[in-house]
Amino acid sequence: MRGRIRGLSEAVLAAGPGVWGPLLVVIAMLALVGAAVAAAEVRGAGSQVAGAGVPEFVLGADLPPNAGVEELTATEGATGDRPALSAPPLTDAAASPTPPPAQPRPPALPPVEGDARVPLRPVEPRLLAFAGLSTWIDVYDVEQTAAQQIEIAAAAGVDTLFLQSGKYDSPEDIHHGERFGETIELAHDRGMRVVAWYVPDFVDPERDLRRARTAIGYTSPRGDRPDAFGLDIEVEDQTDVALRTERLMTLSRTLRDDVGRDYPMAAIVLPPLQLDLRPGWWPDFPYAELRPLFDVVVPMSYSSYRGTDADTTYRWSHDNIVELRARAGEPDWPVHLAGGIADDLPEVEAFLVAAADAGVVGAGLYDLATTRPDAWPLLRALRVGE
């Protein structure tokens, strides 16, 4: 493993200022418009990477499986005023089972030269919305204009934009409706695909169904529509777990019946190792039952809640995918990896190697507003576009 991450980083950086120099300038200038300051106020100052060098990383050297995973605190997921979508306080970790055994590591990445690319698992054409480098915009990301956000994403080489349409407590079925349409149009103009995503609470099934349908069927003023849909499955407001699961499955089946088999849909899910650490969150999470209904699964595998070192970043990102596919009973379920949280993930290289080793179809950090300018040149290695 020594040299894998260093080699990937050096290959990206070795492309020279002609590739990544202008990218950093563009992103840094746009970030000064307010994103960096606003994100710092909302989520707190993130980790900084000192200097331009890439730290050496030896995966798994003298460390037990899932090292650092047990080092959780009651403040897990605290992100200031912005909700932590995938990390409510840990309340019953004492019941955590023994972590699964470490998985065998695949062969090292092949040498990369020049314009580096992370090897990704190919997808059929109808699932291209989930391929390559992604970024995320949620309903709280309003410090920048839609045009500024899309300029950053385009300069970084983003293939797919996950754009939140709304959530269970949004004031309207489409949160920021005018901006939602503008963002889709601007993203399409820059060659990006758009995945609209909605967060249900399973308390009001009729509202959840209506809002998910509205996101799928949304048409912008000039006629643009989302390219795919993602259902963000995590909220535990419905405290009856059996009823919550029943409503999830009913909603999922209804949406699949609505759109037919060819429409691309993703289940955005809690990562299994996180549920092992907090088993009361969603006991018996129905990974296997969701598999026939969703073409792609997007685990919210936010390793920065476990630790920010390279080994934890790799293991949490990689092993959650292995375990998720095992519990779903489908080793080939296409995975698009959501990592982060972006402003507290200094070991981007470890995230990239984990994505490659696990055989994902795409990956990105949550979210656009908090991705540091120095991370984008490395993340570009995930892109499938030019």
PDB file of N, CA and C in Angstrom, residues 219-252:
ATOM      1  N   THR A 219     -40.244  19.776 -13.580  1.00  0.00           N
ATOM      2  CA  THR A 219     -39.793  20.323 -14.852  1.00  0.00           C
ATOM      3  C   THR A 219     -39.481  21.796 -14.662  1.00  0.00           C
ATOM      4  N   SER A 220     -38.298  22.221 -15.063  1.00  0.00           N
ATOM      5  CA  SER A 220     -37.871  23.610 -14.900  1.00  0.00           C
ATOM      6  C   SER A 220     -38.583  24.505 -15.917  1.00  0.00           C
ATOM      7  N   PRO A 221     -38.467  25.820 -15.755  1.00  0.00           N
ATOM      8  CA  PRO A 221     -39.131  26.728 -16.701  1.00  0.00           C
ATOM      9  C   PRO A 221     -38.777  26.477 -18.161  1.00  0.00           C
ATOM     10  N   ARG A 222     -37.568  26.031 -18.440  1.00  0.00           N
ATOM     11  CA  ARG A 222     -37.212  25.792 -19.849  1.00  0.00           C
ATOM     12  C   ARG A 222     -37.374  24.322 -20.246  1.00  0.00           C
ATOM     13  N   GLY A 223     -37.860  23.496 -19.305  1.00  0.00           N
ATOM     14  CA  GLY A 223     -38.154  22.112 -19.632  1.00  0.00           C
ATOM     15  C   GLY A 223     -37.149  21.084 -19.166  1.00  0.00           C
ATOM     16  N   ASP A 224     -36.176  21.478 -18.334  1.00  0.00           N
ATOM     17  CA  ASP A 224     -35.193  20.526 -17.815  1.00  0.00           C
ATOM     18  C   ASP A 224     -35.772  19.731 -16.645  1.00  0.00           C
ATOM     19  N   ARG A 225     -35.366  18.467 -16.540  1.00  0.00           N
ATOM     20  CA  ARG A 225     -35.816  17.607 -15.451  1.00  0.00           C
ATOM     21  C   ARG A 225     -34.617  16.927 -14.799  1.00  0.00           C
ATOM     22  N   PRO A 226     -34.769  16.511 -13.548  1.00  0.00           N
ATOM     23  CA  PRO A 226     -33.691  15.718 -12.937  1.00  0.00           C
ATOM     24  C   PRO A 226     -33.441  14.454 -13.749  1.00  0.00           C
ATOM     25  N   ASP A 227     -32.200  13.994 -13.728  1.00  0.00           N
ATOM     26  CA  ASP A 227     -31.826  12.799 -14.482  1.00  0.00           C
ATOM     27  C   ASP A 227     -32.064  11.517 -13.699  1.00  0.00           C
ATOM     28  N   ALA A 228     -32.238  11.628 -12.394  1.00  0.00           N
ATOM     29  CA  ALA A 228     -32.447  10.460 -11.535  1.00  0.00           C
ATOM     30  C   ALA A 228     -32.973  10.962 -10.195  1.00  0.00           C
ATOM     31  N   PHE A 229     -33.336  10.012  -9.346  1.00  0.00           N
ATOM     32  CA  PHE A 229     -33.901  10.351  -8.034  1.00  0.00           C
ATOM     33  C   PHE A 229     -33.229   9.516  -6.956  1.00  0.00           C
ATOM     34  N   GLY A 230     -33.037  10.136  -5.781  1.00  0.00           N
ATOM     35  CA  GLY A 230     -32.504   9.428  -4.629  1.00  0.00           C
ATOM     36  C   GLY A 230     -33.394   9.623  -3.415  1.00  0.00           C
ATOM     37  N   LEU A 231     -33.684   8.543  -2.713  1.00  0.00           N
ATOM     38  CA  LEU A 231     -34.477   8.595  -1.486  1.00  0.00           C
ATOM     39  C   LEU A 231     -33.528   8.481  -0.303  1.00  0.00           C
ATOM     40  N   ASP A 232     -33.465   9.538   0.501  1.00  0.00           N
ATOM     41  CA  ASP A 232     -32.555   9.603   1.648  1.00  0.00           C
ATOM     42  C   ASP A 232     -33.246   8.966   2.853  1.00  0.00           C
ATOM     43  N   ILE A 233     -32.762   7.784   3.247  1.00  0.00           N
ATOM     44  CA  ILE A 233     -33.445   6.956   4.246  1.00  0.00           C
ATOM     45  C   ILE A 233     -32.647   6.991   5.538  1.00  0.00           C
ATOM     46  N   GLU A 234     -33.066   7.814   6.492  1.00  0.00           N
ATOM     47  CA  GLU A 234     -32.303   7.920   7.735  1.00  0.00           C
ATOM     48  C   GLU A 234     -33.085   8.466   8.916  1.00  0.00           C
ATOM     49  N   VAL A 235     -34.142   9.243   8.682  1.00  0.00           N
ATOM     50  CA  VAL A 235     -34.813   9.957   9.769  1.00  0.00           C
ATOM     51  C   VAL A 235     -35.600   8.979  10.631  1.00  0.00           C
ATOM     52  N   GLU A 236     -35.500   9.153  11.945  1.00  0.00           N
ATOM     53  CA  GLU A 236     -36.145   8.246  12.893  1.00  0.00           C
ATOM     54  C   GLU A 236     -37.285   8.911  13.655  1.00  0.00           C
ATOM     55  N   ASP A 237     -37.893   9.958  13.076  1.00  0.00           N
ATOM     56  CA  ASP A 237     -39.002  10.629  13.758  1.00  0.00           C
ATOM     57  C   ASP A 237     -40.168   9.675  14.006  1.00  0.00           C
ATOM     58  N   GLN A 238     -40.383   8.749  13.093  1.00  0.00           N
ATOM     59  CA  GLN A 238     -41.368   7.692  13.325  1.00  0.00           C
ATOM     60  C   GLN A 238     -40.710   6.675  14.259  1.00  0.00           C
ATOM     61  N   THR A 239     -41.088   6.727  15.521  1.00  0.00           N
ATOM     62  CA  THR A 239     -40.386   5.935  16.535  1.00  0.00           C
ATOM     63  C   THR A 239     -40.754   4.454  16.527  1.00  0.00           C
ATOM     64  N   ASP A 240     -41.882   4.108  15.937  1.00  0.00           N
ATOM     65  CA  ASP A 240     -42.246   2.706  15.782  1.00  0.00           C
ATOM     66  C   ASP A 240     -41.437   2.152  14.605  1.00  0.00           C
ATOM     67  N   VAL A 241     -40.388   1.401  14.910  1.00  0.00           N
ATOM     68  CA  VAL A 241     -39.456   0.977  13.863  1.00  0.00           C
ATOM     69  C   VAL A 241     -40.143   0.077  12.843  1.00  0.00           C
ATOM     70  N   ALA A 242     -41.000  -0.809  13.296  1.00  0.00           N
ATOM     71  CA  ALA A 242     -41.689  -1.701  12.364  1.00  0.00           C
ATOM     72  C   ALA A 242     -42.564  -0.902  11.406  1.00  0.00           C
ATOM     73  N   LEU A 243     -43.267   0.103  11.942  1.00  0.00           N
ATOM     74  CA  LEU A 243     -44.110   0.944  11.096  1.00  0.00           C
ATOM     75  C   LEU A 243     -43.251   1.795  10.158  1.00  0.00           C
ATOM     76  N   ARG A 244     -42.124   2.282  10.669  1.00  0.00           N
ATOM     77  CA  ARG A 244     -41.211   3.070   9.825  1.00  0.00           C
ATOM     78  C   ARG A 244     -40.729   2.243   8.636  1.00  0.00           C
ATOM     79  N   THR A 245     -40.326   1.003   8.918  1.00  0.00           N
ATOM     80  CA  THR A 245     -39.849   0.132   7.848  1.00  0.00           C
ATOM     81  C   THR A 245     -40.968  -0.193   6.864  1.00  0.00           C
ATOM     82  N   GLU A 246     -42.154  -0.451   7.390  1.00  0.00           N
ATOM     83  CA  GLU A 246     -43.296  -0.740   6.518  1.00  0.00           C
ATOM     84  C   GLU A 246     -43.579   0.436   5.590  1.00  0.00           C
ATOM     85  N   ARG A 247     -43.551   1.640   6.140  1.00  0.00           N
ATOM     86  CA  ARG A 247     -43.825   2.828   5.321  1.00  0.00           C
ATOM     87  C   ARG A 247     -42.704   3.086   4.318  1.00  0.00           C
ATOM     88  N   LEU A 248     -41.471   2.805   4.710  1.00  0.00           N
ATOM     89  CA  LEU A 248     -40.364   2.918   3.764  1.00  0.00           C
ATOM     90  C   LEU A 248     -40.580   1.990   2.581  1.00  0.00           C
ATOM     91  N   MET A 249     -40.914   0.749   2.849  1.00  0.00           N
ATOM     92  CA  MET A 249     -41.078  -0.213   1.769  1.00  0.00           C
ATOM     93  C   MET A 249     -42.280   0.130   0.892  1.00  0.00           C
ATOM     94  N   THR A 250     -43.358   0.598   1.503  1.00  0.00           N
ATOM     95  CA  THR A 250     -44.529   0.999   0.715  1.00  0.00           C
ATOM     96  C   THR A 250     -44.191   2.174  -0.189  1.00  0.00           C
ATOM     97  N   LEU A 251     -43.502   3.169   0.366  1.00  0.00           N
ATOM     98  CA  LEU A 251     -43.097   4.324  -0.429  1.00  0.00           C
ATOM     99  C   LEU A 251     -42.182   3.896  -1.573  1.00  0.00           C
ATOM    100  N   SER A 252     -41.223   3.045  -1.282  1.00  0.00           N
ATOM    101  CA  SER A 252     -40.265   2.616  -2.302  1.00  0.00           C
ATOM    102  C   SER A 252     -40.955   1.836  -3.419  1.00  0.00           C
TER     103      SER A 252
END
